[in-house]
Short mmCIF file of C-alpha atoms and ligand atoms in Angstrom, two decimals:
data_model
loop_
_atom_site.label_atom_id
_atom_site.label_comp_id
_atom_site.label_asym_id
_atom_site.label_seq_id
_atom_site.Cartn_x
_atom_site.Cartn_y
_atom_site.Cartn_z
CA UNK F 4 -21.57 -46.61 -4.33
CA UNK F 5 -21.95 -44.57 -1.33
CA UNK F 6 -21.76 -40.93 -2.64
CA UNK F 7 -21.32 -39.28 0.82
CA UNK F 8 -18.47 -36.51 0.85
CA UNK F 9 -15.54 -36.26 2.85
CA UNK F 10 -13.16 -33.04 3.52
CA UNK F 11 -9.81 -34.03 4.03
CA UNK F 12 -7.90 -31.80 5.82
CA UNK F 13 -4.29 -31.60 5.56
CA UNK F 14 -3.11 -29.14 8.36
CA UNK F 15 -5.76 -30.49 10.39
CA UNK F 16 -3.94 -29.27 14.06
CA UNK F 17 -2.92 -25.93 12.37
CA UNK F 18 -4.50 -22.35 12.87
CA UNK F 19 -6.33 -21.75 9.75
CA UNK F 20 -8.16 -25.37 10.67
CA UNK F 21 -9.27 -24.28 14.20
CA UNK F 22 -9.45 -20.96 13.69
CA UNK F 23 -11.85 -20.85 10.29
CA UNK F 24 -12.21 -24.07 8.60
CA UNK F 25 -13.54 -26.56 11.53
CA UNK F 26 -15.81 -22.89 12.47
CA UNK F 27 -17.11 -22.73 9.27
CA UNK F 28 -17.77 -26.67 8.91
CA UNK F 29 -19.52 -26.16 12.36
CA UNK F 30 -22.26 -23.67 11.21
CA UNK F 31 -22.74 -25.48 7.74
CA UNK F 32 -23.34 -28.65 9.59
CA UNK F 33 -26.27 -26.81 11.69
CA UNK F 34 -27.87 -25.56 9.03
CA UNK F 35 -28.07 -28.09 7.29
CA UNK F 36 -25.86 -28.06 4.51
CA UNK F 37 -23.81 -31.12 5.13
CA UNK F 38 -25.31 -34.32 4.13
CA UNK F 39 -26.30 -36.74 6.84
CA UNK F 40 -23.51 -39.19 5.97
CA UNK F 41 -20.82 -36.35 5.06
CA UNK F 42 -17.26 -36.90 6.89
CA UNK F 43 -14.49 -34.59 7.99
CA UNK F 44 -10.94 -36.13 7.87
CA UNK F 45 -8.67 -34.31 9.80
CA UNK F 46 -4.76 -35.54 9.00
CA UNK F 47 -1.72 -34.68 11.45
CA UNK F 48 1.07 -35.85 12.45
CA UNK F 49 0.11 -35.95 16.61
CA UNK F 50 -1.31 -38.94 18.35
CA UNK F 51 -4.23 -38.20 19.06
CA UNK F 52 -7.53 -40.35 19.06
CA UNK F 53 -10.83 -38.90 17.65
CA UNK F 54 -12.14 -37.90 20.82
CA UNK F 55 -8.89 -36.56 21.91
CA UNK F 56 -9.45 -33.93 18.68
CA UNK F 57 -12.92 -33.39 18.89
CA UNK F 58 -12.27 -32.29 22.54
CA UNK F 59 -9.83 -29.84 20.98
CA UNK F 60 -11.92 -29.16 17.84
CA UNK F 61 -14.44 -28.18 20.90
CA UNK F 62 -12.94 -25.29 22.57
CA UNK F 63 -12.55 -23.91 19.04
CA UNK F 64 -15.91 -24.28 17.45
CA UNK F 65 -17.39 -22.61 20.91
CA UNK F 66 -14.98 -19.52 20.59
CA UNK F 67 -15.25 -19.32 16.98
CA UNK F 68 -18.47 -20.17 15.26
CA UNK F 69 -20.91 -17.34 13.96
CA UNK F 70 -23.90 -20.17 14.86
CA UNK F 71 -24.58 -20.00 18.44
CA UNK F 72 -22.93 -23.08 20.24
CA UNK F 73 -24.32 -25.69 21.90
CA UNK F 74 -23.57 -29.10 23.23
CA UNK F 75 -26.19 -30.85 21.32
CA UNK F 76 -25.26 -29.18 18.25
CA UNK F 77 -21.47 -29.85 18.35
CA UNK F 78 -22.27 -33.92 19.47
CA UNK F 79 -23.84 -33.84 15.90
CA UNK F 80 -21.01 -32.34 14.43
CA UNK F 81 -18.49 -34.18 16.33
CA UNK F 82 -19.48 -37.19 15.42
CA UNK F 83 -18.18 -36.73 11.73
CA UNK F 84 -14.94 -35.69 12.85
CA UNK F 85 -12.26 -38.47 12.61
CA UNK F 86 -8.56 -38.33 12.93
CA UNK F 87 -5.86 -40.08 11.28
CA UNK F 88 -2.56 -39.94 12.26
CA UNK F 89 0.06 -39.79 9.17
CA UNK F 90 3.16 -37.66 7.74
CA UNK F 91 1.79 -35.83 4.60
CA UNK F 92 4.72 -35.78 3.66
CA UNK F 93 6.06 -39.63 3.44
CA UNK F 94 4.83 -40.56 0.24
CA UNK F 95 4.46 -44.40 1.62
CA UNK F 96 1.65 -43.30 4.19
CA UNK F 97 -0.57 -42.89 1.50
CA UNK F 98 -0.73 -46.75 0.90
CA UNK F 99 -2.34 -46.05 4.67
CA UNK F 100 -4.90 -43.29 4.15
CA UNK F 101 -6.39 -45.31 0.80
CA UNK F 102 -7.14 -48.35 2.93
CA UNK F 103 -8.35 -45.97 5.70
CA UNK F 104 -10.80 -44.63 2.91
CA UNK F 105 -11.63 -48.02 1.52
CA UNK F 106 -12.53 -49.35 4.65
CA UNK F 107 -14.83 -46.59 5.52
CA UNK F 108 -16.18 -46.53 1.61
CA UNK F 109 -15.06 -42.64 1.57
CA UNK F 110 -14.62 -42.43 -2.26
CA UNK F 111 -16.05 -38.74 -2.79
CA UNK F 112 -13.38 -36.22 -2.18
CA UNK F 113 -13.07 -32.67 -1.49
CA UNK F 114 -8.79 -32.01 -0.30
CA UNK F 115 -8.45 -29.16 1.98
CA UNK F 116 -4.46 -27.91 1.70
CA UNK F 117 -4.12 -25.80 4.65
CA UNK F 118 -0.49 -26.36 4.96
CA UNK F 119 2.73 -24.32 3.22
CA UNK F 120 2.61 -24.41 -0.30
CA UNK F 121 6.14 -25.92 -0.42
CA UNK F 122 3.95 -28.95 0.66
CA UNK F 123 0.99 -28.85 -2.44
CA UNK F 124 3.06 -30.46 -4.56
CA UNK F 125 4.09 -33.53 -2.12
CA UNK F 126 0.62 -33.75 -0.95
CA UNK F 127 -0.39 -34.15 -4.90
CA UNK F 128 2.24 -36.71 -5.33
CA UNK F 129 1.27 -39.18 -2.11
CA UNK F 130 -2.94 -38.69 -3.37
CA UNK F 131 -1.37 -40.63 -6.34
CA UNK F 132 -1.63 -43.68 -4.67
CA UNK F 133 -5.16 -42.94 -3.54
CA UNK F 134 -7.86 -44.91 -5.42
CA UNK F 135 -9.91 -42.01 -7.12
CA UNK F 136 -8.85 -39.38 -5.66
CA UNK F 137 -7.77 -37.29 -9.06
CA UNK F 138 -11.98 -37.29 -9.69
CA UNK F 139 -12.12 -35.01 -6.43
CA UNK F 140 -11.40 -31.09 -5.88
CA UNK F 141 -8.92 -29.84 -4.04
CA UNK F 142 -9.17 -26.41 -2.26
CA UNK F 143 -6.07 -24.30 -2.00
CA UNK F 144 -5.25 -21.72 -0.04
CA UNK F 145 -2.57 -18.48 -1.11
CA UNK F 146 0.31 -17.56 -1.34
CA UNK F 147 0.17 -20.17 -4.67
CA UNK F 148 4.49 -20.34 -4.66
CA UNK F 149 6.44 -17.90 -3.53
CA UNK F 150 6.89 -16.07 -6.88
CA UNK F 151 5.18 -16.31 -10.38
CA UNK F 152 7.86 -19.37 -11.31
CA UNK F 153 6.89 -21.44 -8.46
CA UNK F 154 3.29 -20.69 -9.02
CA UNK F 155 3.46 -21.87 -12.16
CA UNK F 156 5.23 -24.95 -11.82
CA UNK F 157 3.19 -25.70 -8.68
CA UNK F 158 -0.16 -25.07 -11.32
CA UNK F 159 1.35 -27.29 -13.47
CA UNK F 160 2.09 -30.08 -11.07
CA UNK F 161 -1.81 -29.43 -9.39
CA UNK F 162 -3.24 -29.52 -13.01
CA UNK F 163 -1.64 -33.11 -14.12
CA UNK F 164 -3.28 -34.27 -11.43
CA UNK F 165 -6.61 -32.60 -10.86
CA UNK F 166 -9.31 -31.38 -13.49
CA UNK F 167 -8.53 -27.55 -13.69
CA UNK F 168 -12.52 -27.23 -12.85
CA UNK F 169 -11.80 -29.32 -9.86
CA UNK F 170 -9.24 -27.08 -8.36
CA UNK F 171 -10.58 -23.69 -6.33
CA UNK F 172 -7.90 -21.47 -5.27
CA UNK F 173 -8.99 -19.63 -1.91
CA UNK F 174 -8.88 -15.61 -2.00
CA UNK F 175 -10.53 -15.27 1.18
CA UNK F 176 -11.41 -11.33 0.42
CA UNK F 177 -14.23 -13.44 -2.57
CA UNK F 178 -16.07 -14.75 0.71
CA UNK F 179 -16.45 -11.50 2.70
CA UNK F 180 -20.10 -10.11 2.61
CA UNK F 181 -19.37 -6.62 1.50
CA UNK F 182 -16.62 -7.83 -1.45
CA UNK F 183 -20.02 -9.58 -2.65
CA UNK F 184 -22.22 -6.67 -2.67
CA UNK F 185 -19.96 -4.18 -4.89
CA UNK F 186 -21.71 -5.45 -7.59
CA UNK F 187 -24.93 -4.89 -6.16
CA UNK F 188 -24.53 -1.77 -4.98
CA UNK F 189 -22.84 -0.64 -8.53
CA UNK F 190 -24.84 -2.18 -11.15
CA UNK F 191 -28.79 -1.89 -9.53
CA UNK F 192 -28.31 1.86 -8.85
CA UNK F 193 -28.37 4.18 -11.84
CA UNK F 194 -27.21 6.68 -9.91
CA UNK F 195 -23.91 4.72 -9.26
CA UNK F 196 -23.91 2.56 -12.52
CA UNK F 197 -24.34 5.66 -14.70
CA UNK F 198 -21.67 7.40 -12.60
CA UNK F 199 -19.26 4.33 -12.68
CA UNK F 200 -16.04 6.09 -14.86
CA UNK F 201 -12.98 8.32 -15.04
CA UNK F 202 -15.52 11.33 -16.65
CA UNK F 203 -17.58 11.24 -12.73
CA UNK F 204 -15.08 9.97 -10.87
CA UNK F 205 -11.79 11.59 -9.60
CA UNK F 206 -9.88 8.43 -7.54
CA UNK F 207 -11.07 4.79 -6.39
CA UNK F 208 -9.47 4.28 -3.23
CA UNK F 209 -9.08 0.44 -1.96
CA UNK F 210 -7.68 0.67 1.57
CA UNK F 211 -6.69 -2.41 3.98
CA UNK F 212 -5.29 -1.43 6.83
CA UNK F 213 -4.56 -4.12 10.07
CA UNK F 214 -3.53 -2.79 12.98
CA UNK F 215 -1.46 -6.27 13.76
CA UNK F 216 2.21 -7.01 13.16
CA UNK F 217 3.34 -10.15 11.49
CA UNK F 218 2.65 -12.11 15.15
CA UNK F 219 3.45 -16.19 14.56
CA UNK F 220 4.21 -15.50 10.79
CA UNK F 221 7.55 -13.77 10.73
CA UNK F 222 9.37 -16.60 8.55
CA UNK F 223 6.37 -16.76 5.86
CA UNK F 224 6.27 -12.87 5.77
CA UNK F 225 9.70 -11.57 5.96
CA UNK F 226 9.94 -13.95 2.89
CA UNK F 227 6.75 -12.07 1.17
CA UNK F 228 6.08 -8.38 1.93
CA UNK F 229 2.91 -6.88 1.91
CA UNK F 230 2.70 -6.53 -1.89
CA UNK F 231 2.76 -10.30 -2.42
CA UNK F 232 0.47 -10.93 0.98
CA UNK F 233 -2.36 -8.40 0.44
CA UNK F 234 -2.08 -6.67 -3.05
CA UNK F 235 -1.43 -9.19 -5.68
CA UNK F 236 -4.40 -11.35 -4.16
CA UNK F 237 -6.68 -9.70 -2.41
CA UNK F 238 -6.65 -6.34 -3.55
CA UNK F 239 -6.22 -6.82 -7.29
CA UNK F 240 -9.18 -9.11 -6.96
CA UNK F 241 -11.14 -6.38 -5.71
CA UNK F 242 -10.04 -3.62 -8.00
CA UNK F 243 -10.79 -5.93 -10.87
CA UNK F 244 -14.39 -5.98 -9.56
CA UNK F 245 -14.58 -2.79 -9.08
CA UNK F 246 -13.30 -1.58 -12.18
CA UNK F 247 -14.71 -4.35 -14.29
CA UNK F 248 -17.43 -3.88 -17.05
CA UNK F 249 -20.90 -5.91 -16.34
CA UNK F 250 -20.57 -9.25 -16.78
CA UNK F 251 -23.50 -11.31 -18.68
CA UNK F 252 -23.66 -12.90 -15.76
CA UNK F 253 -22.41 -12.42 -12.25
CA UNK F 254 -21.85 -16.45 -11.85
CA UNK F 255 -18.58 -18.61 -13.79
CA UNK F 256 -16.70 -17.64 -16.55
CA UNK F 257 -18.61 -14.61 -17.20
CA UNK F 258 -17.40 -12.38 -14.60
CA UNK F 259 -13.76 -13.77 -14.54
CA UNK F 260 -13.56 -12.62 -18.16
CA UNK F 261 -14.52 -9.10 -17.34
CA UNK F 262 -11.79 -9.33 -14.13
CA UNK F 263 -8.87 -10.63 -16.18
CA UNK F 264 -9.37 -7.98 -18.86
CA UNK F 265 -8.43 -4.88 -16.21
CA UNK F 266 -6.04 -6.96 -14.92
CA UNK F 267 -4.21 -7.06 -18.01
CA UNK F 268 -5.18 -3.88 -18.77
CA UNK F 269 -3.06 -2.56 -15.89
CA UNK F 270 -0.75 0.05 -17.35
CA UNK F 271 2.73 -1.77 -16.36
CA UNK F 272 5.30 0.71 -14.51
CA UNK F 273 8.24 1.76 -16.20
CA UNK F 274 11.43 2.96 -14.33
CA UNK F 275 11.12 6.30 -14.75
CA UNK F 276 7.67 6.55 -13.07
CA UNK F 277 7.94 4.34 -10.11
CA UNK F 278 7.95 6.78 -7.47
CA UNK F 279 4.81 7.96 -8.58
CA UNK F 280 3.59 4.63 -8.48
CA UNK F 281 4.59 2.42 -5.37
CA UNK F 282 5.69 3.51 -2.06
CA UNK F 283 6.62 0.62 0.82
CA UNK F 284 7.31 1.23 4.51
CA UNK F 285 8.38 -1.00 7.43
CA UNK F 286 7.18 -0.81 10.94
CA UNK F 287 9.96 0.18 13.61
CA UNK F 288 10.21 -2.91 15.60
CA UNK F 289 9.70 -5.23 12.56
CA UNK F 290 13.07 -6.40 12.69
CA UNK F 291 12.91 -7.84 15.68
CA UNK F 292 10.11 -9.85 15.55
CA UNK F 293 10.28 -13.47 15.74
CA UNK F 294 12.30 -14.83 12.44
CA UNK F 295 12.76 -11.74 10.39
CA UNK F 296 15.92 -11.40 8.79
CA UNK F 297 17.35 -8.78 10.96
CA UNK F 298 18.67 -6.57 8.06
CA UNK F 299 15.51 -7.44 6.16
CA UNK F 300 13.96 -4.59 3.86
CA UNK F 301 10.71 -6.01 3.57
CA UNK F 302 7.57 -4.02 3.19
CA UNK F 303 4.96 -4.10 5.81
CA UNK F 304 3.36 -1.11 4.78
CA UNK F 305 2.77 -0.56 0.58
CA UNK F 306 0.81 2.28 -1.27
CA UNK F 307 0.33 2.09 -5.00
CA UNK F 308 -1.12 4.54 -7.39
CA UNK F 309 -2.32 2.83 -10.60
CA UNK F 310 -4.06 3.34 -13.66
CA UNK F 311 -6.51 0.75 -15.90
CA UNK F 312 -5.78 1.40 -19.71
CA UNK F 313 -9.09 1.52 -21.28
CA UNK F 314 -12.36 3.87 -22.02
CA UNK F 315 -13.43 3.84 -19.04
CA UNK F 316 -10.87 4.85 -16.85
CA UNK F 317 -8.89 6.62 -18.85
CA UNK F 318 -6.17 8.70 -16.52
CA UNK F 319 -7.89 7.81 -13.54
CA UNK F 320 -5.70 6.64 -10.46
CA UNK F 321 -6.62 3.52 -8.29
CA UNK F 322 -4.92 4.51 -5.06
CA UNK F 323 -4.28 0.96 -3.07
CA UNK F 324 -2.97 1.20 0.43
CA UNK F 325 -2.26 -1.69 3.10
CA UNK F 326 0.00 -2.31 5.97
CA UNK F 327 0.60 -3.86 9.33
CA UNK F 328 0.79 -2.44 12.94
CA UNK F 329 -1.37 0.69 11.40
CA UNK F 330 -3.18 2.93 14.17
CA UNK F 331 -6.75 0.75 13.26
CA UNK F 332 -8.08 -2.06 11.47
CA UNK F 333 -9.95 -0.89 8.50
CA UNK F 334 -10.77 -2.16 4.94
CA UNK F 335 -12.91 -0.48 2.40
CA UNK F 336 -13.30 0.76 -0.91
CA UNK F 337 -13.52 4.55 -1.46
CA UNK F 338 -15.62 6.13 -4.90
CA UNK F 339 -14.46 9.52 -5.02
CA UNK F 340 -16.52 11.92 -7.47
CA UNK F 341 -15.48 14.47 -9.38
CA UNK F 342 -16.26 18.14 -7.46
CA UNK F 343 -18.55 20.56 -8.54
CA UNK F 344 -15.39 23.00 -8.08
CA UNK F 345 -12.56 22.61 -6.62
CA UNK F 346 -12.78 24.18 -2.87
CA UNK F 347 -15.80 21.92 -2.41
CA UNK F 348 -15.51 18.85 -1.22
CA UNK F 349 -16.56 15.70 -3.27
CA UNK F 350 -19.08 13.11 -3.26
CA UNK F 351 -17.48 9.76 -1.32
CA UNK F 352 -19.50 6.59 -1.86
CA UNK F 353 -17.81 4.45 0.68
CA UNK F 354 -18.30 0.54 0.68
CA UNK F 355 -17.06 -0.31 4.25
CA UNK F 356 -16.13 -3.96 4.30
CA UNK F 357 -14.31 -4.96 7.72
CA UNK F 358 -14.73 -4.26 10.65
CA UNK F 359 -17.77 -2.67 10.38
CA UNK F 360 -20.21 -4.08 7.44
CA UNK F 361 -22.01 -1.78 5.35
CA UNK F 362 -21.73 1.59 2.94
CA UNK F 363 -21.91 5.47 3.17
CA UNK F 364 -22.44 8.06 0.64
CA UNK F 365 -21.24 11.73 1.33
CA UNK F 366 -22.47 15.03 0.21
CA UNK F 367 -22.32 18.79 0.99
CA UNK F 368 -25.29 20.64 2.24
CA UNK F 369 -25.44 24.36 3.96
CA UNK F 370 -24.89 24.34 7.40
CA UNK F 371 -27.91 24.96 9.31
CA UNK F 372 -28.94 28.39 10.47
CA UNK F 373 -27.74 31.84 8.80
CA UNK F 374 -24.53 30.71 7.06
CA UNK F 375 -23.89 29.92 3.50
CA UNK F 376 -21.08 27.76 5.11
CA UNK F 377 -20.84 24.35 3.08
CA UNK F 378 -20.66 21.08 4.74
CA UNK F 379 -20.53 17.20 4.64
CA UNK F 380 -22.98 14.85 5.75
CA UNK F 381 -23.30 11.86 5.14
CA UNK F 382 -26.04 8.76 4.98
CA UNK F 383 -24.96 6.44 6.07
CA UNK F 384 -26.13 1.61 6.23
CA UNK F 385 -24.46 -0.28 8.80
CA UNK F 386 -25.29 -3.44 7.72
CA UNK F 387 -22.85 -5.06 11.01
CA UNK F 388 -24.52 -2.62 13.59
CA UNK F 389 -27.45 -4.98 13.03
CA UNK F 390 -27.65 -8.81 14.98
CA UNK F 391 -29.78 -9.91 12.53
CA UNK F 392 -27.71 -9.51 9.53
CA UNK F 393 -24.50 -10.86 11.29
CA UNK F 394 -25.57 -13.78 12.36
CA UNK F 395 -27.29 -14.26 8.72
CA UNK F 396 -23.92 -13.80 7.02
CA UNK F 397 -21.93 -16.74 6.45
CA UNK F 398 -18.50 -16.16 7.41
CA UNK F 399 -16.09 -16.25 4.56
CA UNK F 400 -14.84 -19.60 4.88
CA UNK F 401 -18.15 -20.54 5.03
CA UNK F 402 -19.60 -19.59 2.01
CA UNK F 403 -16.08 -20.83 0.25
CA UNK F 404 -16.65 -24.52 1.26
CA UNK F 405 -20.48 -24.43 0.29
CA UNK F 406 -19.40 -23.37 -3.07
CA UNK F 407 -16.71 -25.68 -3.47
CA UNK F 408 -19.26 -27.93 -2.67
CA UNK F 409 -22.10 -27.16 -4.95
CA UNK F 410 -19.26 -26.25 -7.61
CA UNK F 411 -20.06 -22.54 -8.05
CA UNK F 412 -16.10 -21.09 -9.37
CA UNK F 413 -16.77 -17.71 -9.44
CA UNK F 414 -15.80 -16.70 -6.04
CA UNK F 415 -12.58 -18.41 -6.24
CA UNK F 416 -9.27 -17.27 -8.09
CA UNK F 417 -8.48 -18.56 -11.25
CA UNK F 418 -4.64 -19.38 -12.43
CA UNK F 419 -4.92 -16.47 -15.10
CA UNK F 420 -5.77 -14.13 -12.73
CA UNK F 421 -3.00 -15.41 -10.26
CA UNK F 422 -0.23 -15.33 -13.48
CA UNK F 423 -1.48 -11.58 -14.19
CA UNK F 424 -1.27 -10.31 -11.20
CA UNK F 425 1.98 -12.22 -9.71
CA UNK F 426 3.79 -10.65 -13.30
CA UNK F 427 2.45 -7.71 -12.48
CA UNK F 428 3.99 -7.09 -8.64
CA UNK F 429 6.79 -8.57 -9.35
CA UNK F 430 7.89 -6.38 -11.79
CA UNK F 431 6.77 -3.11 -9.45
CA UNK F 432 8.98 -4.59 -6.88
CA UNK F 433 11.98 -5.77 -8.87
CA UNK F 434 11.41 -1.78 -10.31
CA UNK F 435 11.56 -0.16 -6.92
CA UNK F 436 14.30 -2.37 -5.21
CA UNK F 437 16.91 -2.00 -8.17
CA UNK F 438 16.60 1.81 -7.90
CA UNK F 439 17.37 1.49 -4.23
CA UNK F 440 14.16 3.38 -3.13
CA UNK F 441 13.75 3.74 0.50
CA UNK F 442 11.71 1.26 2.39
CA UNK F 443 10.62 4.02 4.65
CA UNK F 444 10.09 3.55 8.58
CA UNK F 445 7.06 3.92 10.54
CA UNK F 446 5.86 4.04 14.20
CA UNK F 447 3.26 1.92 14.73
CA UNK F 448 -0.26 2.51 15.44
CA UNK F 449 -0.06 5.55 12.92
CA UNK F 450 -0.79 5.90 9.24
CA UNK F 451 1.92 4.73 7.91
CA UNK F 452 4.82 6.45 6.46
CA UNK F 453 4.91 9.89 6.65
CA UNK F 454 6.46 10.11 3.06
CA UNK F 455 2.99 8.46 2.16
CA UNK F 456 0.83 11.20 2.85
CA UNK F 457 2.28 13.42 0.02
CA UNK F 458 1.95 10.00 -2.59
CA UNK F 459 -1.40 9.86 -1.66
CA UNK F 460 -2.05 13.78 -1.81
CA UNK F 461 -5.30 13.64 -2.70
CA UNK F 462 -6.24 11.97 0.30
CA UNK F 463 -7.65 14.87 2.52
CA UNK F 464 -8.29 13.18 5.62
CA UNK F 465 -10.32 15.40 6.64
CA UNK F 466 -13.12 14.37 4.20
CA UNK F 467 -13.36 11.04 5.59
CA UNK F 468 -14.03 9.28 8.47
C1 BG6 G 501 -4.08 -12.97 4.77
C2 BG6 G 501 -2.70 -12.40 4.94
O1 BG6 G 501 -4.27 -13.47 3.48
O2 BG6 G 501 -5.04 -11.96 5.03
C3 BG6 G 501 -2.52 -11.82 6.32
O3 BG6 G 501 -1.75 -13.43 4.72
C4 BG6 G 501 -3.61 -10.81 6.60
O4 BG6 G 501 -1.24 -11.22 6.46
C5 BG6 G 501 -4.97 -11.43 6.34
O5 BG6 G 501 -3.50 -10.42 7.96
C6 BG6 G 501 -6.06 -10.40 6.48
O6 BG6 G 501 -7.30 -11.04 6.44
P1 BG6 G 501 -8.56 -10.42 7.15
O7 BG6 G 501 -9.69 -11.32 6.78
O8 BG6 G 501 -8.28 -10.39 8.63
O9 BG6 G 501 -8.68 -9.04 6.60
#
């Protein structure tokens, strides 16, 4: 039997396709980690030939891929490309697509969702009548449901289908380059490793702040709110990392063992502590954007203050902050040690992960010349400054399809650490909306609510840049 693989993409004329995924196939495919015979299957619902959407898949690839683009170089790739036209979600087409497959002897399968999940669970229903298609994986991408009870049916309906091992649930925050080297840059260095707890350290900051609105996606977000778009995913998957004890190994079921555990070890927020623990905003303007709910109270902007019960970080506050139309696009993760005293200022490790790649420590020293006058300094990697490096990093999407493809889980998110977290937010929100606590407003291109600067108090601005 021919073994060659074929992606399937469902959402194959959508934005995350020609923005990321067709990118990301792109630079695999030149180099080299496609097989010769490996196919791409795109499926819409437009008419459109295979060269029609290879000419599109063109003017994508050349604005897109990290791999320099050239015309010899995209022949190769377009040549794997082939359309077919079908309704993914007519259950009867399906008859269709397992000739299509027959025909072309395409019987290994990797399933690309990159459509609403309202749509998973008809997709999983129509791949029913598809010869063999339960032995393949299927790659998902978030929100899984729109709350923890549609996530969990939708797991359930995913899981009768597919071998749990053979589903990978995209966080795309796994792929990026710097998310991958927190563990590096914690668990080589003594003088970080040894460091690494409440009795040295004094906050962990985890900050992602875009400086663009909700553009096409008003409908999806109004409907969400930043806790359930950035922090129950992306950010919890990162302060699990961070906060995590070693794992055996860095690879499988090791390390998602140490994630779930602080996870669940979140201390849960009662009622009488919630405005010390979650603070949401909404941009001025946000209600007229393009299918919001024009009374909607929605957060765009969220700051949380939380605490891991264990040993370890005993009493010490994980500060998370994220929001839209913010004054810049910044994301990274903030160590801040414990002072020598307390007019001095402390030691920041800073692990910078978007836009610019790379990690800073800060210290004091005397300020040159005849002063005893204490400042900071700072020495700093930029790993992004550097050509070399950027064009050696796989983008995210990248590195998630070459380990869907090679079967390496630990970079994706598992379904306990989806249930934990999605319990988790949901009861912070349901918390803060039944006690009627503001949603407050912000102009854009600042920091956020003003009210927010006093939550995050420790924050002194001043120390960071
Ligand atoms: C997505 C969210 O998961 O991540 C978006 O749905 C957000 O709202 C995006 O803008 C941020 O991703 P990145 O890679 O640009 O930081």
């Amino acid at each position: 039997m021919n073994q060659n693989l074929t992606f399937t993409i469902f959402g194959g004329t959508g934005d995350l396709t020609f923005r990321k995924l067709l990118p990301a196939l792109y630079n695999m495919c030149v180099s080299g980690r496609l097989g010769a015979d490996d196919r791409i299957v795109i499926i819409g619902r437009r008419s459109y030939s295979d060269d029609d959407y290879r000419a599109i898949a063109r003017d994508w690839v050349s604005k897109f891929s990290r791999l320099p683009y050239t015309e010899e170089d995209f022949a190769g790739f377009a040549s794997r490309i082939h359309y077919y036209q079908m309704d993914f979600s007519d259950k009867e087409a399906y008859e269709g697509l397992n000739r299509y497959y027959q025909e072309h002897q395409l019987y290994s399968h990797i399933f690309y969702f990159a459509v609403a999940p309202r749509f998973f669970g008809i997709i999983v229903e129509g791949l029913t009548g598809v010869d063999g298609a339960e032995n393949g994986k299927v790659i998902i991408e978030k929100p899984f449901g729109e709350n923890l009870a549609a996530a969990d049916a939708l797991n359930q309906k995913m899981e009768a289908f597919f071998s749990p091992d053979h589903i990978y649930r995209i966080d795309h925050y796994l792929g990026k380059e710097m998310v991958r080297n927190i563990q590096t840059i914690r668990f080589t260095n003594p003088i970080f490793s040894n460091l690494w707890s409440a009795e040295h350290i004094e906050c962990i900051q985890i900050s992602a702040l875009e400086d663009v609105g909700v553009e096409t996606r008003g409908g999806y977000y109004d409907s969400s709110g930043a806790l359930k778009d950035m922090v129950q995913n992306h950010l919890f998957q990162i302060l699990s990392i961070v906060a995590m004890e070693q794992p055996e190994q860095f690879s499988g079921s090791e390390m998602h063992a140490e994630q779930i555990k602080v996870l669940r070890s979140l201390r849960p927020v009662k009622a009488k502590n919630i405005k010390d623990s979650l603070l949401l905003g909404q941009y001025e303007g946000y209600l007229e954007e393009k299918n919001v709910d024009p009374n909607s109270t929605t957060e765009t902007y969220a700051a949380l203050r939380l605490f891991v019960e264990n040993k370890r970080w005993k009493n010490m506050p994980f500060y998370i902050r994220t929001g839209k139309k913010l004054g810049h696009r910044e994301m990274d993760v903030a160590i801040v040690f414990r002072r020598s005293s307390p007019e001095i200022a402390p030691n920041i490790l800073n692990i910078k992960i978007q836009p610019t790649e790379g990690v800073y420590l800060q210290f004091n020293i005397k300020n040159p010349g005849d002063t005893d006058e204490i400042v900071q300094t700072k020495m700093d990697f930029c790993q992004s400054c550097l050509d070399i490096f950027r064009i050696n990093t796989p983008e995210a999407y990248e590195r998630m399809l070459d380990a869907c493809m090679q079967g390496e889980r630990s970079w994706f998110s598992q379904w306990d650490q989806i249930e934990t977290s999605w319990k988790f937010i949901e009861n912070i929100r349901k918390v803060y909306y039944k006690q009627n606590l503001p949603v407050y407003p912000y102009t854009p291109e600042t920091n956020g609510p003003t009210e927010a600067d006093e939550f995050l108090n420790h924050y002194n601005h001043e120390w960071f840049e």
